[in-house]
Short mmCIF file of C-alpha atoms in Angstrom, two decimals:
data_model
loop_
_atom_site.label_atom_id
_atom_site.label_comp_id
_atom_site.label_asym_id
_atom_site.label_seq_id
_atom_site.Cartn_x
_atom_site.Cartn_y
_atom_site.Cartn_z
CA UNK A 1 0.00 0.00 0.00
CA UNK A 2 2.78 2.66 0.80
CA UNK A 3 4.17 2.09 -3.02
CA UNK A 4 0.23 3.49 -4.45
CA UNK A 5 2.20 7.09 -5.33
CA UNK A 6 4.77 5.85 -7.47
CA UNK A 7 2.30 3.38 -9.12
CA UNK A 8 0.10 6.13 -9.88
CA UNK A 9 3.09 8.30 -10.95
CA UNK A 10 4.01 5.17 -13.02
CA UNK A 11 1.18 4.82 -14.66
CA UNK A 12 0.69 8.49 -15.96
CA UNK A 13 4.37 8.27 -17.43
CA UNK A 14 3.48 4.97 -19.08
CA UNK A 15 0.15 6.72 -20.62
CA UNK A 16 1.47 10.14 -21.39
CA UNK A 17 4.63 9.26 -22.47
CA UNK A 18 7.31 11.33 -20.43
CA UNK A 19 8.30 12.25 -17.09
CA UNK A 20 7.50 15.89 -18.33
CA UNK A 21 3.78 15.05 -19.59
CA UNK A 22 3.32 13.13 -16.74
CA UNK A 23 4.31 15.57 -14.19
CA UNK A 24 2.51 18.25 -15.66
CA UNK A 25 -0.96 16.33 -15.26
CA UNK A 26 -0.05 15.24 -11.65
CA UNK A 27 0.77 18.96 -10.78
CA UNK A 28 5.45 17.77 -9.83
CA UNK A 29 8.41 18.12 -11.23
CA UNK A 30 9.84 15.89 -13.62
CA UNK A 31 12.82 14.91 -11.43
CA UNK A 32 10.02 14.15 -8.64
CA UNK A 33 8.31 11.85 -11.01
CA UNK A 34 11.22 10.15 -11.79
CA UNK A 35 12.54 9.10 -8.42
CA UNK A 36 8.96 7.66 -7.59
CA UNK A 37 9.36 5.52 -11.07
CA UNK A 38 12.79 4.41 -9.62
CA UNK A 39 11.43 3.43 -6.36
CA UNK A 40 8.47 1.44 -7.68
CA UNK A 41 11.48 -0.18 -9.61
CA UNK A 42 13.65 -1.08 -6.94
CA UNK A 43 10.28 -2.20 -4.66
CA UNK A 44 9.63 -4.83 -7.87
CA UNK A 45 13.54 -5.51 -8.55
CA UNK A 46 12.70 -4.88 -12.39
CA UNK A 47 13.28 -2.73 -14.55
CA UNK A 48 9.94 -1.26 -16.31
CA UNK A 49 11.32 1.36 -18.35
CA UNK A 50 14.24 0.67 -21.16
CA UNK A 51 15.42 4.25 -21.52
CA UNK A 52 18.07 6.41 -24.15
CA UNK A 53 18.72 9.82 -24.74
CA UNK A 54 16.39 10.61 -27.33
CA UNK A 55 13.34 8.03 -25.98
CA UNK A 56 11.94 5.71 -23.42
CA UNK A 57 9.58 2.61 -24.11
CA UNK A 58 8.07 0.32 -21.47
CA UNK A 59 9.70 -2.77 -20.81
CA UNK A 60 8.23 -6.51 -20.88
CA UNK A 61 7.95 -6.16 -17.02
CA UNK A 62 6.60 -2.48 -17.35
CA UNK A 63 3.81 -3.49 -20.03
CA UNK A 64 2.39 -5.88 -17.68
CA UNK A 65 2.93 -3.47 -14.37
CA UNK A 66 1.30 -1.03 -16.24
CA UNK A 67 -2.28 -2.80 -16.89
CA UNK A 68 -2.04 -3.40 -13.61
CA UNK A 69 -1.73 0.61 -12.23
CA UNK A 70 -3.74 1.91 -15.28
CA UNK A 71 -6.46 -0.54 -13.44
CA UNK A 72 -5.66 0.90 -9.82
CA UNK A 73 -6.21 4.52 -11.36
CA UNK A 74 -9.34 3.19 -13.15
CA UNK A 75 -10.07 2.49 -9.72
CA UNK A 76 -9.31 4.97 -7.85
CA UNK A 77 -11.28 7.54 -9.91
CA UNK A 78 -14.21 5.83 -9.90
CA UNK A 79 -14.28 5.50 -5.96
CA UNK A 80 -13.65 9.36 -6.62
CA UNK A 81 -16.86 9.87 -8.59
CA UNK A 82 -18.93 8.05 -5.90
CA UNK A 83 -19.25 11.08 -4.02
CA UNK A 84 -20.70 12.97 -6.62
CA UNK A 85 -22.84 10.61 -7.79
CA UNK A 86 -24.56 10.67 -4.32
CA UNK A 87 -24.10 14.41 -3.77
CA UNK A 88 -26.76 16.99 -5.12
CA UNK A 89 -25.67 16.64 -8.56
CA UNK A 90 -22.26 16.74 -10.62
CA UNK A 91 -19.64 18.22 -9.54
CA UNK A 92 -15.92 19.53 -10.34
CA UNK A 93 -13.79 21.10 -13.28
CA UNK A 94 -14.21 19.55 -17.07
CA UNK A 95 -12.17 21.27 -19.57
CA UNK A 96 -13.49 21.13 -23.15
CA UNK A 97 -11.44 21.85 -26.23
CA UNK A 98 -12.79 22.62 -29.75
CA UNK A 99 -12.00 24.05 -32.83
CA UNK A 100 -12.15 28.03 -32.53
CA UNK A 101 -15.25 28.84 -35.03
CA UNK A 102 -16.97 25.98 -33.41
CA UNK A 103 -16.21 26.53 -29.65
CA UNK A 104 -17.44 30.42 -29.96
CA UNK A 105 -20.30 30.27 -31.87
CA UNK A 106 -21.81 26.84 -31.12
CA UNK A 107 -20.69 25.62 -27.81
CA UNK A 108 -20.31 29.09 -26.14
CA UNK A 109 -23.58 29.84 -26.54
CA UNK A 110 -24.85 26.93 -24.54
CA UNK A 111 -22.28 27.45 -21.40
CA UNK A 112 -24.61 29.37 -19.68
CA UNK A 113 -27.62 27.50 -19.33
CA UNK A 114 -25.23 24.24 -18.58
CA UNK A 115 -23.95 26.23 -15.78
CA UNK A 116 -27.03 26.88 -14.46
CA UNK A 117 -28.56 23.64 -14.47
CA UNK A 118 -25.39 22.17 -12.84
CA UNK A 119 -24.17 24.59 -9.84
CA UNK A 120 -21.19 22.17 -9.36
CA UNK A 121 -19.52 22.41 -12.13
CA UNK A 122 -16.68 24.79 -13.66
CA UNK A 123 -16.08 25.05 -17.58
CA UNK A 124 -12.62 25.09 -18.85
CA UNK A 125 -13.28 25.96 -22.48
CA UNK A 126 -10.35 25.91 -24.59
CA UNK A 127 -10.42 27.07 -28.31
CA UNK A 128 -7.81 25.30 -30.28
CA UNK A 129 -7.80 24.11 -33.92
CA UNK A 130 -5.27 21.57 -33.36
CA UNK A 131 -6.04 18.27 -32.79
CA UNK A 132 -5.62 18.12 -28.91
CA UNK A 133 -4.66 14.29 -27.58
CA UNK A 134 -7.35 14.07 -24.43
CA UNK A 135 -4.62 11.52 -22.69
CA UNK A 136 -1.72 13.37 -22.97
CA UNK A 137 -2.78 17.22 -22.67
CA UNK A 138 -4.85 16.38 -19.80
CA UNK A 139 -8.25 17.52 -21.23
CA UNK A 140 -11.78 15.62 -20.52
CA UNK A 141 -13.38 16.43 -23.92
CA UNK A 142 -12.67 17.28 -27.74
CA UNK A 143 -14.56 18.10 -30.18
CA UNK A 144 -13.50 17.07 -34.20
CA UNK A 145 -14.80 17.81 -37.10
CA UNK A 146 -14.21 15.06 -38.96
CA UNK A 147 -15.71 12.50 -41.11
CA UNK A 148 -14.28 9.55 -39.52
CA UNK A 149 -13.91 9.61 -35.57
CA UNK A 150 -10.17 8.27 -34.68
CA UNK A 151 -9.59 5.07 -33.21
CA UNK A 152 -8.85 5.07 -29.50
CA UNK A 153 -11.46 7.18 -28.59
CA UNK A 154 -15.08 7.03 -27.38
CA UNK A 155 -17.43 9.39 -29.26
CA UNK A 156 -20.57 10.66 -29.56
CA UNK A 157 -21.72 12.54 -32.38
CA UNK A 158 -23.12 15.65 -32.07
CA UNK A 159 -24.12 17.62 -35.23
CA UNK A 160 -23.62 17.73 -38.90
CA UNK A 161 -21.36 20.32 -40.01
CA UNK A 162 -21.09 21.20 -43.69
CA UNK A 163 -19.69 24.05 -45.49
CA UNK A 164 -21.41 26.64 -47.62
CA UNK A 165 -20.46 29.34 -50.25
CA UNK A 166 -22.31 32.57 -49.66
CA UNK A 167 -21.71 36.47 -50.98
CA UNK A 168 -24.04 39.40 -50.04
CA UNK A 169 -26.91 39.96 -52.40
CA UNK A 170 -25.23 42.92 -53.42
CA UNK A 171 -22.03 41.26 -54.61
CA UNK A 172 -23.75 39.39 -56.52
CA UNK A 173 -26.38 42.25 -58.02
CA UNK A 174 -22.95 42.97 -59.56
CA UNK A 175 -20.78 40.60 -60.35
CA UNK A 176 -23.28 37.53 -61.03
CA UNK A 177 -24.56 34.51 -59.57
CA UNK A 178 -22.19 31.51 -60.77
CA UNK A 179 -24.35 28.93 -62.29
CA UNK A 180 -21.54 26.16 -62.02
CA UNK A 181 -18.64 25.63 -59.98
CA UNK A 182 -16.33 26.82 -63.63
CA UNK A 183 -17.04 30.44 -63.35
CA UNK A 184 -16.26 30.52 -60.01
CA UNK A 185 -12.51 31.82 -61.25
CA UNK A 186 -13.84 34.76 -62.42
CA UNK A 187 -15.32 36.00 -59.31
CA UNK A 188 -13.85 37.32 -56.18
CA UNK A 189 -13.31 34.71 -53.46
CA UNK A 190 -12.44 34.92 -49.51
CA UNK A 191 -10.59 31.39 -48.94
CA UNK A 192 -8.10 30.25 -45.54
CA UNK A 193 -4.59 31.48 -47.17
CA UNK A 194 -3.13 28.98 -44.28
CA UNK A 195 -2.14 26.26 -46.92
CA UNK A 196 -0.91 26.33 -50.50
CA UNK A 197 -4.08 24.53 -51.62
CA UNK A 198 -6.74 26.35 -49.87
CA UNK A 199 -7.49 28.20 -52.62
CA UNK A 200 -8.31 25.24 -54.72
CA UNK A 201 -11.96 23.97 -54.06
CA UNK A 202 -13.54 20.74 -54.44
CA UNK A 203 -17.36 20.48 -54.89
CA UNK A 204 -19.57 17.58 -56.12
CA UNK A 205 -22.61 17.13 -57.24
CA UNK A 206 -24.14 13.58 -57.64
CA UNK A 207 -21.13 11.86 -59.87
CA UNK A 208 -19.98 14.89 -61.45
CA UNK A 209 -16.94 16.23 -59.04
CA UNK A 210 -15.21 19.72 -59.91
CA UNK A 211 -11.88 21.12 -58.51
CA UNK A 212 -11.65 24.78 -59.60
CA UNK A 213 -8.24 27.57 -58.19
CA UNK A 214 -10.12 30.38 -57.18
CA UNK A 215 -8.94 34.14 -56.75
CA UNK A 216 -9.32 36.89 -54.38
CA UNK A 217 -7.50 39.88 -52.72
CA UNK A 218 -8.60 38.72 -49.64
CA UNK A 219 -7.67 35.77 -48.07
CA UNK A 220 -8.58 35.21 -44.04
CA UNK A 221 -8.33 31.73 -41.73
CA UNK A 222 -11.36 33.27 -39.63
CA UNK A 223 -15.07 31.93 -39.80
CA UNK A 224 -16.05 35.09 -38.35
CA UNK A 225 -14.03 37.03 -40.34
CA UNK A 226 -15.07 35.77 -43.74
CA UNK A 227 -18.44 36.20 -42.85
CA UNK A 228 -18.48 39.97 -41.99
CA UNK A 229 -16.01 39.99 -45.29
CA UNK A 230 -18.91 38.32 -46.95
CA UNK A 231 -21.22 40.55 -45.44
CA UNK A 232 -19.92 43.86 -46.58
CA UNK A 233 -19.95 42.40 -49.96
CA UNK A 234 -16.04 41.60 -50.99
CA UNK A 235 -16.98 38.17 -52.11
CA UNK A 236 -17.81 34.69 -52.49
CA UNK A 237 -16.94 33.36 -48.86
CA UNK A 238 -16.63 29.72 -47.67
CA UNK A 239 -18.07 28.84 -44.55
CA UNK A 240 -18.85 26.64 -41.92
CA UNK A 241 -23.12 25.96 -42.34
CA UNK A 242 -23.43 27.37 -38.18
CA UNK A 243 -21.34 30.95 -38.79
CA UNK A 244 -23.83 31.35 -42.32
CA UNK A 245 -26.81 30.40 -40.68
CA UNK A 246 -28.03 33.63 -38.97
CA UNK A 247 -26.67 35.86 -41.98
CA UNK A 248 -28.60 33.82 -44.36
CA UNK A 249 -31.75 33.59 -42.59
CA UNK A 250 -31.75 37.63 -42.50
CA UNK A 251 -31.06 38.17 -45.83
CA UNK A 252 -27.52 39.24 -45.39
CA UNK A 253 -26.11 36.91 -47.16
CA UNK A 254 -27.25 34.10 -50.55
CA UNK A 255 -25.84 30.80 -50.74
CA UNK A 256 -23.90 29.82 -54.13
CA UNK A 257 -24.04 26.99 -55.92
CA UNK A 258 -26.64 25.79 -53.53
CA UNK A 259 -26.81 21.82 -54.90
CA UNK A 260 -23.29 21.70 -55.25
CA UNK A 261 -21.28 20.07 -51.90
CA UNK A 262 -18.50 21.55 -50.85
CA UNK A 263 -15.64 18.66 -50.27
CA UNK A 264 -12.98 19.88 -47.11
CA UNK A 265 -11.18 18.86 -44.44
CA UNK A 266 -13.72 20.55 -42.23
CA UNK A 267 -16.90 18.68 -42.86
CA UNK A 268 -18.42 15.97 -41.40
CA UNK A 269 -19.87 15.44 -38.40
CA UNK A 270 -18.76 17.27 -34.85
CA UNK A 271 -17.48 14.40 -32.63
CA UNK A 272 -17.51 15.17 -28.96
CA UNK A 273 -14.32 12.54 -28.03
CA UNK A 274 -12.75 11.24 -24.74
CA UNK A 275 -10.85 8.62 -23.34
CA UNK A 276 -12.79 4.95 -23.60
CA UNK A 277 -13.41 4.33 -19.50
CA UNK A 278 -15.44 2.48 -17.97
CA UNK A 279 -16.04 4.90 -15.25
CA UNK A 280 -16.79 7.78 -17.10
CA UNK A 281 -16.95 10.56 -14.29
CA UNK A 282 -20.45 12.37 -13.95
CA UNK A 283 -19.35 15.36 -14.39
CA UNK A 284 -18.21 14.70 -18.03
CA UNK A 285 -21.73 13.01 -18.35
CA UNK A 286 -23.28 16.03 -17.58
CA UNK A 287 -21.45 17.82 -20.49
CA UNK A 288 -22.12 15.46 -22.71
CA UNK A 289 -25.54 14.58 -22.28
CA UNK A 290 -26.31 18.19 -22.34
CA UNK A 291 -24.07 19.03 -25.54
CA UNK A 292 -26.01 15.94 -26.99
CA UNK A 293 -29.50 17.36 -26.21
CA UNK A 294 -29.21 20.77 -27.44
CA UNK A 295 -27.38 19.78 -31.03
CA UNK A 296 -28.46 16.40 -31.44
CA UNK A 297 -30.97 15.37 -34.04
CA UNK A 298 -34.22 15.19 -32.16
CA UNK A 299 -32.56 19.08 -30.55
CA UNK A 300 -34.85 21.98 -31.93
CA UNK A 301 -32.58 24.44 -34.34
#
């Protein structure tokens, strides 16, 4: 029993991959970390991590000590979350990442209500386009856009997201609406400008599929920005269908090419992702069944 530190410290070095990672999530210093690895060692007499300058893998002996700790964490959380499944409701911090767009103008918009319905809890939003690692960057909950979910993950999905070209009617009172994906060329286009190839679009429609390099002056890797670009009528925008949706619905703005689908890395469906565990703390429940209600399918636009 007095060796449960260093198997716990053990175990978050075997998941996240360094003493560093590791230490950050259990709030030490690497060096701190590292003698409770080498005292869990000496307590065994084995050696569970082989390690060299530039890496460190688990051993034979640290593969198997590790399903064993990764089980006495499992564990220990879950006697954790038996308080707050008999207190007056969830309870506790939950940090959410998403991509930017998304995170402002879908989730943010729902934070308050969550809040209020669950007193306990505290919201760690965290607006990132990168594709954040739950285990190792110590977060509870992503959200992808994607249109496959990665493996290693549990998921639930939690709204379609699909990408629309839009201009202001005025734009288009002068320069024309584009009957077919081939004229788009000749019009004036806000695109990303983070890639080489963001200004070439893909679109389909049924089997006919259409890649077309599009111009503009104006290139911007903000939702929000391309919209109010849109907006005051510099051009043919792509966006995300929940930053158009307002704009269109008040006239602001037309869609383009309206049975055409736009192909992109950002399309698919938003995946709300965490760890698989068996003891999923309520807390995290909370967030997702709540996330789940208001975007879901059956969820009222």
């Amino acid at each position: 029993m007095s060796l449960l530190p260093e198997m716990v410290a053990f175990a978050h070095v075997a998941e996240h991959g360094s003493f560093s990672a590791a230490a950050h999530v259990l709030g030490m210093t690497p060096s701190a970390v590292s003698r409770q690895v080498a005292r869990l060692e000496a307590a065994l007499g084995a050696r569970l991590l082989a390690r060299t300058t530039r890496q460190q893998r688990l051993t034979e002996a640290g593969r198997e000590a590790f399903a064993r700790c990764r089980e006495l964490v499992a564990a220990a959380q879950a006697t954790l979350a038996v308080g707050e499944r008999f207190a007056a409701g969830p309870a506790g911090v939950v940090r959410l990442s998403a991509p930017t767009a998304f995170a402002y103008q879908v989730l943010h918009p729902l934070m308050r209500e969550l809040l209020a319905a669950q007193p306990g809890l505290e919201l760690r939003l965290i607006a990132d386009d990168r594709d954040i690692d739950p285990v190792r960057e110590d977060v509870d909950l992503v959200v992808r856009i994607t249109r496959q979910p990665p493996e290693g993950l549990a998921g639930r999905p939690l709204m379609p997201v699909r990408h629309l070209l839009c201009a202001a009617p005025t734009y288009l009172a002068e320069a024309g609406l584009p009957a077919h994906p081939q004229e788009l060329p000749g019009h004036s286009c806000l695109w990303l400008g983070e890639h080489p190839r963001d200004h070439h679009w893909r679109l389909r429609r049924g089997d006919e599929q259409v890649e077309v390099a599009v111009h503009g002056r104006y290139a911007v890797n903000h939702s929000g920005a391309r919209l109010d670009a849109a907006r005051r009528g510099l051009g043919i925008a792509c966006l995300p269908d929940f930053s158009a949706r307002a704009a269109l619905a008040a006239g602001e703005l037309q869609q383009v090419l309206g049975d055409w689908e736009f192909l992109g890395t950002y399309t698919g469906q938003a995946w709300l992702l965490y760890p698989p565990d068996r003891h999923l703390p309520p807390k995290c429940r909370a967030v997702i069944d709540h996330l789940a209600a208001r975007l879901g399918p059956t969820s009222a636009p």
